[in-house]
Amino acid sequence: MTLKKRLITILIIVLCAGGVYAAGYFGLTVRQSEETETEEDSLFGHRETLYLWYTDEALSDYLNSAAVAYSEYQDEVRVVPVFTSGREYLETVNQASLHTDEVPDLYITSNDSLEKAYLSGLASEVKLPDGVLPMEQWFPETAVHAATYHEKQIAYPFYFETSCFLYNLTYLEDWARAQLEAEQDMAEAEAGEQIDAGQEENSGDTQSGESGEDSEGTEEVGADDGNLEEEGTLEAADSLEDAVNDKVIQALPKTIDDILTFADEYDAPEQVEAVFKWDVSDIFYNYFFVGGAIDVGGVNGDQADLIRIYNEEAIKCMRVYQNLNQFFSIDTKEISYDGVLQDFMDGKIVYTVATSDALSKIETAKAEGNFAYEYGVSVLPDVSESLSSASLSVTQCVVVNGYSVKKEMANDFAVYLIQHASDALFARTGKLPVVSTKDTYEDAKRDAFLQEYKNSVPMPKMVETSNFWVELEIAFAKIWSGEDANQDLKALSEKIMSQVVGEEYTEEYIDVPEEVVEEYIDDEGMEEESSEEG
């Protein structure tokens, strides 16, 4: 069949199915192949061709380099990366698999799409080659769960995104230095008081006839004290930075209460507008508040009988979240992640919640002279000493297409891509690889994201819960604005469970008195509000 006929046939099929958008896409894809087909065949005609599809244009240069490197490593195979834009990515992959000669042998997609891909025949079970370490020894446990569906590994984890705690290190070091100086001044004052008291006790023993001997003794003691003082000053100077660093590490908040305590005591510079500010309108930056209390699909995110949204711990967590609006008034309609990150770079915020893209943006701003501070990254604080937090994560995976007739070759390239080509991933794309590489994670800031990822909750794969994140984001907005956390979580759970079981579902009401929540809030900061509620 000629190329023109194939195009016409594909167009008719797609139009009959109502896929006008897909038709336009396939026309473009095939034309691109026609333009390069002759040149490629003359260079690689003896090789098998694998087509790798992806949707993030930031990967283009990196994937092309990896494809060239692999062709040198495996001279019987050439890999052609294909950038694919469009909202209905899996549907486009499916149409290409069924109706074109250039079947996507591999493609990159997020872990929450894997159930849909597998049930559509677009994902096949993959297996590491002989001699390669098992998945559990190669990847973090979070990544293994993200790529597993009903106990089958149906993809290879490639890179991830999650949220972390971002802080202005310069502000914290200045604060720590001031705290140490205040402590030293207090200690010196107490020591001076003790010396004065001792001198008063001994003053009665001093006689005028012994003044020469006393003078000599005083001079000797004074000389010794001077040497000791000089030595002590040098030692103090040498250890000052270590002391500052230790105090900063100790001061990093372990719980939300710690943030409130710091905000209450912190003498902020004039330019600081908020101690803690984050995008309260986006579930990705809010999820950690409730991530340790709810469960949607179990560890692999694929079990419909393991959904636990409405429970006592979740209610308590959401009440803590709601109470923060009294301390950090943030308008959900005005806030945005980009705006918050810019405020952080402008020195207006001490703490925020950020995704890994912040690393590249801050470093770029710093190189251009638009960021005048030092900064740090740590794992997110717990909701309280009794309520743990857990961030949300998305793992981008390399999938071997079930419709490919070159699955073994595709599998080998997938392993190469995530194992051997990951070293330069962050440097080339700003994306954090799942495989822990020395070049990437020797940097403490990037390593903090990896540690947070290991404790994160992967987005579930179930098709029935695909709208859960939108609904949870709506619930967060309502609760932030003052609605009843108990009732909103109950309504959310009933809606999701009704979708899962296929009929109306009603949760039994859980009575969690308001006063129970107050023990998880900073007593000093919440004293007035507690008495009003009581």
Short mmCIF file of C-alpha atoms in Angstrom, two decimals:
data_model
loop_
_atom_site.label_atom_id
_atom_site.label_comp_id
_atom_site.label_asym_id
_atom_site.label_seq_id
_atom_site.Cartn_x
_atom_site.Cartn_y
_atom_site.Cartn_z
CA MET A 1 0.00 0.00 0.00
CA THR A 2 1.36 3.43 -0.93
CA LEU A 3 1.92 6.09 1.66
CA LYS A 4 -0.89 8.21 0.24
CA LYS A 5 -3.38 5.34 0.43
CA ARG A 6 -2.31 4.52 3.96
CA LEU A 7 -2.91 8.12 4.98
CA ILE A 8 -6.34 8.15 3.37
CA THR A 9 -7.26 4.83 5.02
CA ILE A 10 -6.17 6.03 8.45
CA LEU A 11 -8.06 9.29 7.98
CA ILE A 12 -11.29 7.46 7.08
CA ILE A 13 -11.02 5.11 10.06
CA VAL A 14 -10.35 7.91 12.50
CA LEU A 15 -13.08 10.16 11.13
CA CYS A 16 -15.57 7.31 11.38
CA ALA A 17 -14.62 6.96 15.03
CA GLY A 18 -14.91 10.71 15.57
CA GLY A 19 -11.18 11.15 16.15
CA VAL A 20 -10.58 14.30 14.13
CA TYR A 21 -7.73 15.41 16.40
CA ALA A 22 -5.99 12.06 16.17
CA ALA A 23 -6.31 12.10 12.37
CA GLY A 24 -4.47 15.37 12.15
CA TYR A 25 -1.78 14.02 14.42
CA PHE A 26 -1.20 10.83 12.48
CA GLY A 27 -0.99 12.74 9.22
CA LEU A 28 1.79 14.84 10.74
CA THR A 29 3.61 11.85 12.17
CA VAL A 30 3.65 9.88 8.94
CA ARG A 31 4.74 12.89 6.91
CA GLN A 32 7.66 13.39 9.24
CA SER A 33 8.62 9.77 8.78
CA GLU A 34 8.38 10.09 4.98
CA GLU A 35 10.76 13.04 4.98
CA THR A 36 13.41 11.19 6.97
CA GLU A 37 12.78 7.66 5.75
CA THR A 38 15.16 7.69 2.79
CA GLU A 39 18.08 9.20 4.69
CA GLU A 40 17.63 6.92 7.69
CA ASP A 41 17.29 3.81 5.57
CA SER A 42 20.54 4.58 3.79
CA LEU A 43 22.32 4.88 7.13
CA PHE A 44 20.56 2.25 9.21
CA GLY A 45 18.88 -0.02 6.68
CA HIS A 46 20.44 -3.11 8.21
CA ARG A 47 19.14 -2.32 11.70
CA GLU A 48 15.86 -3.01 13.47
CA THR A 49 14.01 0.17 14.36
CA LEU A 50 12.37 0.92 17.70
CA TYR A 51 10.02 3.88 18.10
CA LEU A 52 10.03 5.61 21.50
CA TRP A 53 7.15 8.02 22.14
CA TYR A 54 7.16 10.77 24.75
CA THR A 55 5.16 13.92 25.54
CA ASP A 56 7.58 16.19 27.41
CA GLU A 57 9.57 18.25 24.94
CA ALA A 58 12.22 18.92 27.59
CA LEU A 59 13.35 15.32 27.05
CA SER A 60 14.01 15.69 23.32
CA ASP A 61 17.77 16.34 23.32
CA TYR A 62 18.37 13.86 26.11
CA LEU A 63 16.44 11.01 24.46
CA ASN A 64 18.07 11.64 21.11
CA SER A 65 21.49 11.46 22.75
CA ALA A 66 20.52 8.27 24.56
CA ALA A 67 19.30 6.77 21.28
CA VAL A 68 22.62 7.54 19.57
CA ALA A 69 24.60 6.14 22.49
CA TYR A 70 22.53 2.97 22.46
CA SER A 71 23.13 2.49 18.72
CA GLU A 72 26.84 2.45 19.49
CA TYR A 73 26.28 0.00 22.32
CA GLN A 74 23.89 -2.21 20.32
CA ASP A 75 24.67 -1.89 16.63
CA GLU A 76 21.77 -4.06 15.46
CA VAL A 77 19.09 -1.66 16.72
CA ARG A 78 18.34 2.00 16.13
CA VAL A 79 15.94 3.97 18.31
CA VAL A 80 13.79 6.80 16.96
CA PRO A 81 12.37 9.12 19.66
CA VAL A 82 9.00 10.58 18.63
CA PHE A 83 7.68 13.67 20.42
CA THR A 84 3.90 13.48 20.71
CA SER A 85 1.78 16.36 21.93
CA GLY A 86 -1.87 16.06 22.83
CA ARG A 87 -4.23 15.57 25.74
CA GLU A 88 -5.41 12.07 24.88
CA TYR A 89 -1.96 10.52 24.84
CA LEU A 90 -2.88 6.87 25.44
CA GLU A 91 -5.68 7.05 22.87
CA THR A 92 -3.16 8.38 20.36
CA VAL A 93 -0.71 5.58 21.20
CA ASN A 94 -3.55 3.09 20.78
CA GLN A 95 -4.56 4.44 17.37
CA ALA A 96 -0.96 4.42 16.18
CA SER A 97 -0.57 0.84 17.40
CA LEU A 98 -3.64 -0.33 15.50
CA HIS A 99 -3.51 1.72 12.33
CA THR A 100 0.08 2.60 11.42
CA ASP A 101 3.19 0.70 10.41
CA GLU A 102 5.31 2.69 12.86
CA VAL A 103 3.96 1.17 16.06
CA PRO A 104 5.27 2.87 19.23
CA ASP A 105 7.40 0.06 20.64
CA LEU A 106 7.97 1.98 23.86
CA TYR A 107 6.47 5.10 25.35
CA ILE A 108 6.84 7.20 28.49
CA THR A 109 3.79 7.82 30.65
CA SER A 110 2.90 8.52 34.29
CA ASN A 111 2.24 5.67 36.70
CA ASP A 112 -1.42 6.64 37.24
CA SER A 113 -2.12 5.72 33.58
CA LEU A 114 -0.78 2.18 33.84
CA GLU A 115 -4.03 0.37 34.62
CA LYS A 116 -5.71 1.97 31.61
CA ALA A 117 -2.69 1.12 29.47
CA TYR A 118 -2.55 -2.48 30.63
CA LEU A 119 -6.28 -3.14 30.20
CA SER A 120 -6.07 -1.63 26.71
CA GLY A 121 -3.26 -3.97 25.75
CA LEU A 122 -0.81 -1.08 25.56
CA ALA A 123 1.42 -2.28 28.41
CA SER A 124 3.05 -5.67 28.63
CA GLU A 125 4.72 -7.29 31.59
CA VAL A 126 8.43 -6.50 31.60
CA LYS A 127 11.36 -8.44 32.97
CA LEU A 128 14.86 -7.39 33.85
CA PRO A 129 17.56 -9.21 31.84
CA ASP A 130 19.63 -11.93 33.46
CA GLY A 131 22.44 -10.57 35.58
CA VAL A 132 20.62 -7.35 36.48
CA LEU A 133 19.72 -6.79 40.12
CA PRO A 134 16.07 -7.33 41.11
CA MET A 135 13.74 -4.36 41.03
CA GLU A 136 13.68 -4.13 44.83
CA GLN A 137 17.47 -3.65 44.96
CA TRP A 138 17.62 -1.29 42.02
CA PHE A 139 14.75 1.11 42.70
CA PRO A 140 13.22 2.68 45.81
CA GLU A 141 10.22 0.76 47.08
CA THR A 142 7.96 3.66 46.06
CA ALA A 143 9.08 3.27 42.44
CA VAL A 144 8.47 -0.49 42.48
CA HIS A 145 4.91 0.06 43.70
CA ALA A 146 4.37 2.78 41.10
CA ALA A 147 5.27 0.40 38.25
CA THR A 148 3.42 -2.64 39.61
CA TYR A 149 -0.14 -3.58 38.69
CA HIS A 150 -1.81 -6.60 40.32
CA GLU A 151 1.59 -7.99 41.30
CA LYS A 152 2.95 -7.62 37.76
CA GLN A 153 5.72 -5.26 36.78
CA ILE A 154 4.30 -3.54 33.72
CA ALA A 155 6.77 -0.66 33.35
CA TYR A 156 10.18 0.62 34.37
CA PRO A 157 10.31 3.68 36.66
CA PHE A 158 12.26 6.46 34.97
CA TYR A 159 12.00 9.78 36.82
CA PHE A 160 9.74 11.27 39.46
CA GLU A 161 8.15 14.40 40.84
CA THR A 162 7.15 15.11 44.41
CA SER A 163 7.05 18.07 46.80
CA CYS A 164 9.59 19.06 49.46
CA PHE A 165 10.17 21.69 52.11
CA LEU A 166 12.11 24.67 50.76
CA TYR A 167 13.69 27.18 53.13
CA ASN A 168 15.75 30.36 52.99
CA LEU A 169 19.05 29.25 54.50
CA THR A 170 20.42 32.78 54.75
CA TYR A 171 17.55 33.85 56.99
CA LEU A 172 17.91 30.79 59.19
CA GLU A 173 21.67 31.23 59.52
CA ASP A 174 21.20 34.89 60.49
CA TRP A 175 18.58 33.82 63.03
CA ALA A 176 20.83 31.06 64.42
CA ARG A 177 23.78 33.44 64.70
CA ALA A 178 21.66 35.96 66.59
CA GLN A 179 20.41 33.22 68.89
CA LEU A 180 23.95 32.05 69.64
CA GLU A 181 25.14 35.59 70.29
CA ALA A 182 22.22 36.18 72.67
CA GLU A 183 23.00 32.93 74.49
CA GLN A 184 26.67 33.91 74.74
CA ASP A 185 25.81 37.38 76.06
CA MET A 186 23.56 35.84 78.67
CA ALA A 187 26.23 33.35 79.72
CA GLU A 188 28.85 36.11 79.99
CA ALA A 189 26.49 38.23 82.04
CA GLU A 190 25.85 35.37 84.46
CA ALA A 191 29.59 34.66 84.68
CA GLY A 192 30.26 38.34 85.40
CA GLU A 193 27.72 38.34 88.18
CA GLN A 194 29.39 35.31 89.75
CA ILE A 195 32.85 36.96 89.53
CA ASP A 196 31.53 40.14 91.11
CA ALA A 197 29.99 38.15 93.93
CA GLY A 198 33.28 36.30 94.51
CA GLN A 199 35.29 39.50 94.58
CA GLU A 200 32.97 41.00 97.18
CA GLU A 201 33.46 37.96 99.41
CA ASN A 202 37.26 38.15 99.14
CA SER A 203 37.59 41.93 99.45
CA GLY A 204 37.83 41.81 103.25
CA ASP A 205 41.02 39.71 103.10
CA THR A 206 43.00 42.30 101.16
CA GLN A 207 45.45 44.32 103.37
CA SER A 208 47.30 47.47 102.37
CA GLY A 209 50.69 46.02 103.47
CA GLU A 210 50.32 43.11 101.05
CA SER A 211 49.60 45.25 98.04
CA GLY A 212 52.91 44.44 96.27
CA GLU A 213 52.45 40.72 96.51
CA ASP A 214 48.83 40.99 95.53
CA SER A 215 49.75 43.22 92.61
CA GLU A 216 52.25 40.69 91.31
CA GLY A 217 49.77 37.89 91.70
CA THR A 218 47.08 39.90 89.99
CA GLU A 219 49.40 40.68 87.08
CA GLU A 220 50.22 37.00 86.57
CA VAL A 221 46.61 35.99 86.72
CA GLY A 222 45.69 38.76 84.33
CA ALA A 223 48.29 37.58 81.84
CA ASP A 224 47.04 34.01 82.02
CA ASP A 225 43.45 35.16 81.62
CA GLY A 226 44.42 37.14 78.55
CA ASN A 227 46.00 34.10 76.93
CA LEU A 228 43.03 31.96 77.78
CA GLU A 229 40.64 34.58 76.49
CA GLU A 230 42.54 34.89 73.21
CA GLU A 231 42.63 31.12 72.80
CA GLY A 232 38.97 30.84 73.62
CA THR A 233 38.11 33.56 71.10
CA LEU A 234 39.99 31.74 68.34
CA GLU A 235 38.32 28.47 69.19
CA ALA A 236 34.94 30.19 69.24
CA ALA A 237 35.63 31.74 65.84
CA ASP A 238 36.67 28.39 64.42
CA SER A 239 33.56 26.63 65.69
CA LEU A 240 31.03 29.41 65.07
CA GLU A 241 29.95 28.22 61.64
CA ASP A 242 29.60 24.65 62.89
CA ALA A 243 27.47 25.90 65.75
CA VAL A 244 25.32 27.93 63.33
CA ASN A 245 24.88 24.92 61.05
CA ASP A 246 23.93 22.70 63.96
CA LYS A 247 21.38 25.20 65.22
CA VAL A 248 19.83 25.57 61.75
CA ILE A 249 19.48 21.79 61.43
CA GLN A 250 17.93 21.60 64.89
CA ALA A 251 15.54 24.43 64.03
CA LEU A 252 14.19 22.87 60.83
CA PRO A 253 10.55 22.07 61.62
CA LYS A 254 9.68 18.47 62.37
CA THR A 255 5.97 19.25 62.70
CA ILE A 256 3.53 22.00 61.73
CA ASP A 257 3.61 23.08 65.37
CA ASP A 258 7.32 23.83 65.00
CA ILE A 259 6.53 26.19 62.12
CA LEU A 260 3.98 28.02 64.26
CA THR A 261 6.39 28.29 67.18
CA PHE A 262 9.13 29.65 64.94
CA ALA A 263 6.73 32.13 63.33
CA ASP A 264 5.72 33.38 66.78
CA GLU A 265 9.31 33.93 67.93
CA TYR A 266 11.01 34.98 64.69
CA ASP A 267 12.08 38.59 64.33
CA ALA A 268 11.73 38.70 60.57
CA PRO A 269 13.64 41.10 58.32
CA GLU A 270 11.59 43.93 56.86
CA GLN A 271 11.26 42.34 53.42
CA VAL A 272 9.75 39.10 54.77
CA GLU A 273 6.00 39.04 54.21
CA ALA A 274 5.29 35.51 55.45
CA VAL A 275 7.17 32.88 57.40
CA PHE A 276 5.31 30.05 55.66
CA LYS A 277 3.44 30.33 52.37
CA TRP A 278 2.53 27.70 49.80
CA ASP A 279 0.06 27.10 46.98
CA VAL A 280 -3.05 26.08 48.92
CA SER A 281 -5.02 25.82 45.67
CA ASP A 282 -3.04 22.87 44.25
CA ILE A 283 -3.45 19.37 45.66
CA PHE A 284 0.15 18.51 44.85
CA TYR A 285 1.38 20.98 47.48
CA ASN A 286 -1.45 20.29 49.95
CA TYR A 287 -1.55 16.51 49.86
CA PHE A 288 1.13 15.91 52.49
CA PHE A 289 -1.27 17.13 55.18
CA VAL A 290 -3.52 14.13 54.65
CA GLY A 291 -1.19 11.71 52.83
CA GLY A 292 -0.35 9.73 55.95
CA ALA A 293 -4.01 9.25 56.90
CA ILE A 294 -5.80 8.15 53.72
CA ASP A 295 -5.35 5.20 51.39
CA VAL A 296 -6.57 4.94 47.82
CA GLY A 297 -5.83 1.54 46.32
CA GLY A 298 -3.21 0.13 48.67
CA VAL A 299 0.55 0.28 48.16
CA ASN A 300 0.29 -0.36 44.42
CA GLY A 301 -2.71 1.92 43.95
CA ASP A 302 -4.68 -0.79 42.16
CA GLN A 303 -7.01 -2.36 44.74
CA ALA A 304 -10.55 -1.03 44.75
CA ASP A 305 -11.30 -2.75 48.06
CA LEU A 306 -8.58 -0.73 49.81
CA ILE A 307 -9.96 2.79 49.84
CA ARG A 308 -9.84 4.63 53.15
CA ILE A 309 -10.62 8.33 52.79
CA TYR A 310 -13.01 9.08 55.66
CA ASN A 311 -11.43 8.28 59.01
CA GLU A 312 -10.58 9.91 62.32
CA GLU A 313 -6.94 10.63 61.48
CA ALA A 314 -7.87 12.29 58.18
CA ILE A 315 -10.42 14.51 59.93
CA LYS A 316 -7.83 15.60 62.49
CA CYS A 317 -5.27 16.32 59.77
CA MET A 318 -7.71 18.44 57.82
CA ARG A 319 -8.63 20.42 60.92
CA VAL A 320 -4.96 21.20 61.50
CA TYR A 321 -4.79 22.34 57.88
CA GLN A 322 -7.88 24.50 58.30
CA ASN A 323 -6.53 26.16 61.46
CA LEU A 324 -3.44 27.31 59.58
CA ASN A 325 -5.64 29.81 57.75
CA GLN A 326 -5.79 31.75 61.03
CA PHE A 327 -2.00 32.15 61.01
CA PHE A 328 -1.17 32.32 57.30
CA SER A 329 -4.06 34.00 55.53
CA ILE A 330 -3.75 32.86 51.92
CA ASP A 331 -6.42 33.50 49.28
CA THR A 332 -6.99 30.33 47.25
CA LYS A 333 -8.22 32.43 44.32
CA GLU A 334 -5.13 34.65 44.21
CA ILE A 335 -2.37 32.17 45.01
CA SER A 336 -0.30 30.29 42.41
CA TYR A 337 2.78 28.10 42.59
CA ASP A 338 4.80 30.30 40.24
CA GLY A 339 3.88 33.35 42.29
CA VAL A 340 4.88 31.68 45.56
CA LEU A 341 8.20 30.52 44.13
CA GLN A 342 8.91 34.02 42.85
CA ASP A 343 8.13 35.45 46.30
CA PHE A 344 10.56 32.95 47.78
CA MET A 345 13.28 34.01 45.33
CA ASP A 346 12.56 37.65 46.17
CA GLY A 347 13.19 36.95 49.86
CA LYS A 348 9.57 37.47 50.92
CA ILE A 349 9.09 33.95 52.33
CA VAL A 350 11.12 31.87 54.77
CA TYR A 351 9.44 28.47 54.20
CA THR A 352 7.43 27.04 51.32
CA VAL A 353 6.49 23.76 49.63
CA ALA A 354 8.00 23.20 46.19
CA THR A 355 8.47 20.60 43.50
CA SER A 356 11.86 19.73 42.01
CA ASP A 357 11.55 22.28 39.21
CA ALA A 358 12.38 24.87 41.88
CA LEU A 359 15.99 23.65 41.92
CA SER A 360 16.69 24.60 38.32
CA LYS A 361 14.71 27.83 38.52
CA ILE A 362 16.51 29.03 41.63
CA GLU A 363 19.94 28.11 40.28
CA THR A 364 19.17 29.97 37.04
CA ALA A 365 18.00 33.03 38.99
CA LYS A 366 21.13 32.83 41.14
CA ALA A 367 23.41 32.69 38.10
CA GLU A 368 21.63 35.71 36.63
CA GLY A 369 21.96 37.67 39.86
CA ASN A 370 18.26 37.50 40.66
CA PHE A 371 18.52 35.41 43.83
CA ALA A 372 20.63 36.89 46.60
CA TYR A 373 20.32 34.15 49.21
CA GLU A 374 21.38 30.64 50.05
CA TYR A 375 18.65 28.04 50.32
CA GLY A 376 18.08 24.49 51.47
CA VAL A 377 15.67 21.61 50.99
CA SER A 378 14.40 19.10 53.54
CA VAL A 379 11.64 16.55 53.85
CA LEU A 380 8.20 17.89 54.70
CA PRO A 381 7.26 18.20 58.38
CA ASP A 382 4.68 15.91 59.97
CA VAL A 383 1.23 17.27 60.70
CA SER A 384 1.89 16.75 64.42
CA GLU A 385 3.80 14.44 66.72
CA SER A 386 0.93 11.97 66.39
CA LEU A 387 -0.09 12.53 62.76
CA SER A 388 2.48 11.74 60.07
CA SER A 389 2.64 13.39 56.68
CA ALA A 390 3.27 11.90 53.24
CA SER A 391 3.62 13.80 49.98
CA LEU A 392 2.11 12.84 46.65
CA SER A 393 4.39 11.58 43.89
CA VAL A 394 4.13 10.92 40.17
CA THR A 395 6.55 8.47 38.57
CA GLN A 396 7.14 8.67 34.85
CA CYS A 397 7.64 5.16 33.50
CA VAL A 398 8.98 3.55 30.36
CA VAL A 399 6.35 1.14 29.01
CA VAL A 400 6.82 -1.64 26.47
CA ASN A 401 3.81 -1.57 24.15
CA GLY A 402 1.80 -4.78 24.16
CA TYR A 403 1.20 -4.34 20.42
CA SER A 404 4.90 -4.18 19.56
CA VAL A 405 6.37 -7.18 17.75
CA LYS A 406 9.81 -6.23 19.10
CA LYS A 407 9.11 -6.47 22.82
CA GLU A 408 12.43 -8.08 23.72
CA MET A 409 14.45 -5.40 21.96
CA ALA A 410 12.22 -2.72 23.41
CA ASN A 411 12.69 -4.16 26.87
CA ASP A 412 16.48 -4.11 26.49
CA PHE A 413 16.48 -0.46 25.43
CA ALA A 414 14.17 0.46 28.31
CA VAL A 415 16.62 -1.08 30.77
CA TYR A 416 19.50 0.75 29.12
CA LEU A 417 17.63 4.05 29.26
CA ILE A 418 16.88 3.95 32.97
CA GLN A 419 20.07 2.24 34.09
CA HIS A 420 22.91 3.60 31.96
CA ALA A 421 21.46 6.86 30.69
CA SER A 422 20.19 8.24 34.01
CA ASP A 423 23.47 9.83 35.13
CA ALA A 424 22.97 12.90 32.96
CA LEU A 425 19.18 13.12 33.25
CA PHE A 426 19.02 15.95 35.78
CA ALA A 427 21.86 17.91 34.21
CA ARG A 428 20.22 17.71 30.78
CA THR A 429 16.53 17.99 31.68
CA GLY A 430 16.15 19.08 35.31
CA LYS A 431 14.30 15.84 36.07
CA LEU A 432 15.24 13.58 38.97
CA PRO A 433 15.95 9.94 38.01
CA VAL A 434 14.48 7.11 40.02
CA VAL A 435 17.77 5.25 39.88
CA SER A 436 20.04 6.78 42.51
CA THR A 437 23.12 8.08 40.73
CA LYS A 438 26.15 9.58 42.47
CA ASP A 439 26.37 12.51 40.07
CA THR A 440 22.80 13.52 40.84
CA TYR A 441 22.29 12.75 44.51
CA GLU A 442 25.62 13.79 45.97
CA ASP A 443 23.92 17.18 46.08
CA ALA A 444 22.02 17.46 49.39
CA LYS A 445 19.13 19.43 47.90
CA ARG A 446 18.39 16.79 45.25
CA ASP A 447 18.90 14.02 47.78
CA ALA A 448 16.20 15.60 49.96
CA PHE A 449 13.74 15.12 47.09
CA LEU A 450 14.81 11.49 46.76
CA GLN A 451 14.28 10.91 50.49
CA GLU A 452 10.84 12.55 50.29
CA TYR A 453 10.00 10.42 47.25
CA LYS A 454 10.85 7.28 49.20
CA ASN A 455 8.24 8.25 51.78
CA SER A 456 5.69 9.51 49.26
CA VAL A 457 2.37 8.11 48.07
CA PRO A 458 2.30 7.26 44.33
CA MET A 459 -0.78 8.37 42.45
CA PRO A 460 -3.17 5.38 42.21
CA LYS A 461 -3.78 3.64 38.90
CA MET A 462 -7.48 2.82 39.18
CA VAL A 463 -9.67 4.20 36.41
CA GLU A 464 -12.62 4.44 38.82
CA THR A 465 -10.75 6.96 40.98
CA SER A 466 -9.26 9.06 38.19
CA ASN A 467 -11.21 12.14 39.35
CA PHE A 468 -10.22 11.70 43.00
CA TRP A 469 -7.52 14.38 42.85
CA VAL A 470 -9.86 17.00 41.44
CA GLU A 471 -12.48 16.20 44.07
CA LEU A 472 -9.91 16.19 46.88
CA GLU A 473 -8.59 19.55 45.73
CA ILE A 474 -12.15 20.93 45.88
CA ALA A 475 -12.55 19.51 49.40
CA PHE A 476 -9.27 21.13 50.49
CA ALA A 477 -10.48 24.51 49.19
CA LYS A 478 -13.78 24.22 51.07
CA ILE A 479 -12.09 23.19 54.30
CA TRP A 480 -9.50 25.97 54.02
CA SER A 481 -12.30 28.50 53.68
CA GLY A 482 -13.97 27.25 56.87
CA GLU A 483 -16.36 24.44 55.94
CA ASP A 484 -16.72 21.39 58.19
CA ALA A 485 -13.77 19.04 57.56
CA ASN A 486 -15.73 16.05 58.84
CA GLN A 487 -18.68 16.58 56.52
CA ASP A 488 -16.54 17.41 53.48
CA LEU A 489 -14.38 14.29 53.85
CA LYS A 490 -17.49 12.17 54.35
CA ALA A 491 -19.06 13.56 51.18
CA LEU A 492 -15.84 13.02 49.23
CA SER A 493 -15.54 9.42 50.35
CA GLU A 494 -19.17 8.68 49.50
CA LYS A 495 -18.75 10.10 46.00
CA ILE A 496 -15.59 8.12 45.24
CA MET A 497 -16.91 4.91 46.78
CA SER A 498 -20.15 5.21 44.78
CA GLN A 499 -18.03 5.31 41.61
CA VAL A 500 -16.05 2.26 42.70
CA VAL A 501 -18.96 0.02 43.80
CA GLY A 502 -21.32 1.23 41.07
CA GLU A 503 -24.16 2.24 43.39
CA GLU A 504 -24.94 4.81 46.05
CA TYR A 505 -22.64 4.52 49.03
CA THR A 506 -23.10 5.99 52.51
CA GLU A 507 -20.40 6.37 55.13
CA GLU A 508 -21.22 5.96 58.81
CA TYR A 509 -20.66 9.30 60.54
CA ILE A 510 -17.52 9.50 62.69
CA ASP A 511 -17.89 11.75 65.70
CA VAL A 512 -14.59 13.57 66.31
CA PRO A 513 -15.14 16.40 68.82
CA GLU A 514 -13.47 19.69 67.92
CA GLU A 515 -11.57 19.90 71.21
CA VAL A 516 -9.68 16.69 70.41
CA VAL A 517 -7.93 18.48 67.58
CA GLU A 518 -6.52 21.23 69.78
CA GLU A 519 -3.91 18.93 71.34
CA TYR A 520 -2.28 18.76 67.90
CA ILE A 521 -2.05 22.54 67.61
CA ASP A 522 0.55 24.72 69.24
CA ASP A 523 -0.92 25.55 72.67
CA GLU A 524 0.56 29.02 72.83
CA GLY A 525 -0.40 29.94 69.31
CA MET A 526 -3.92 28.49 69.50
CA GLU A 527 -4.81 29.37 73.09
CA GLU A 528 -7.27 32.10 72.16
CA GLU A 529 -8.99 30.08 69.45
CA SER A 530 -9.26 27.03 71.73
CA SER A 531 -11.03 28.96 74.47
CA GLU A 532 -13.46 30.40 71.95
CA GLU A 533 -14.32 26.97 70.55
CA GLY A 534 -14.59 25.52 74.05
#
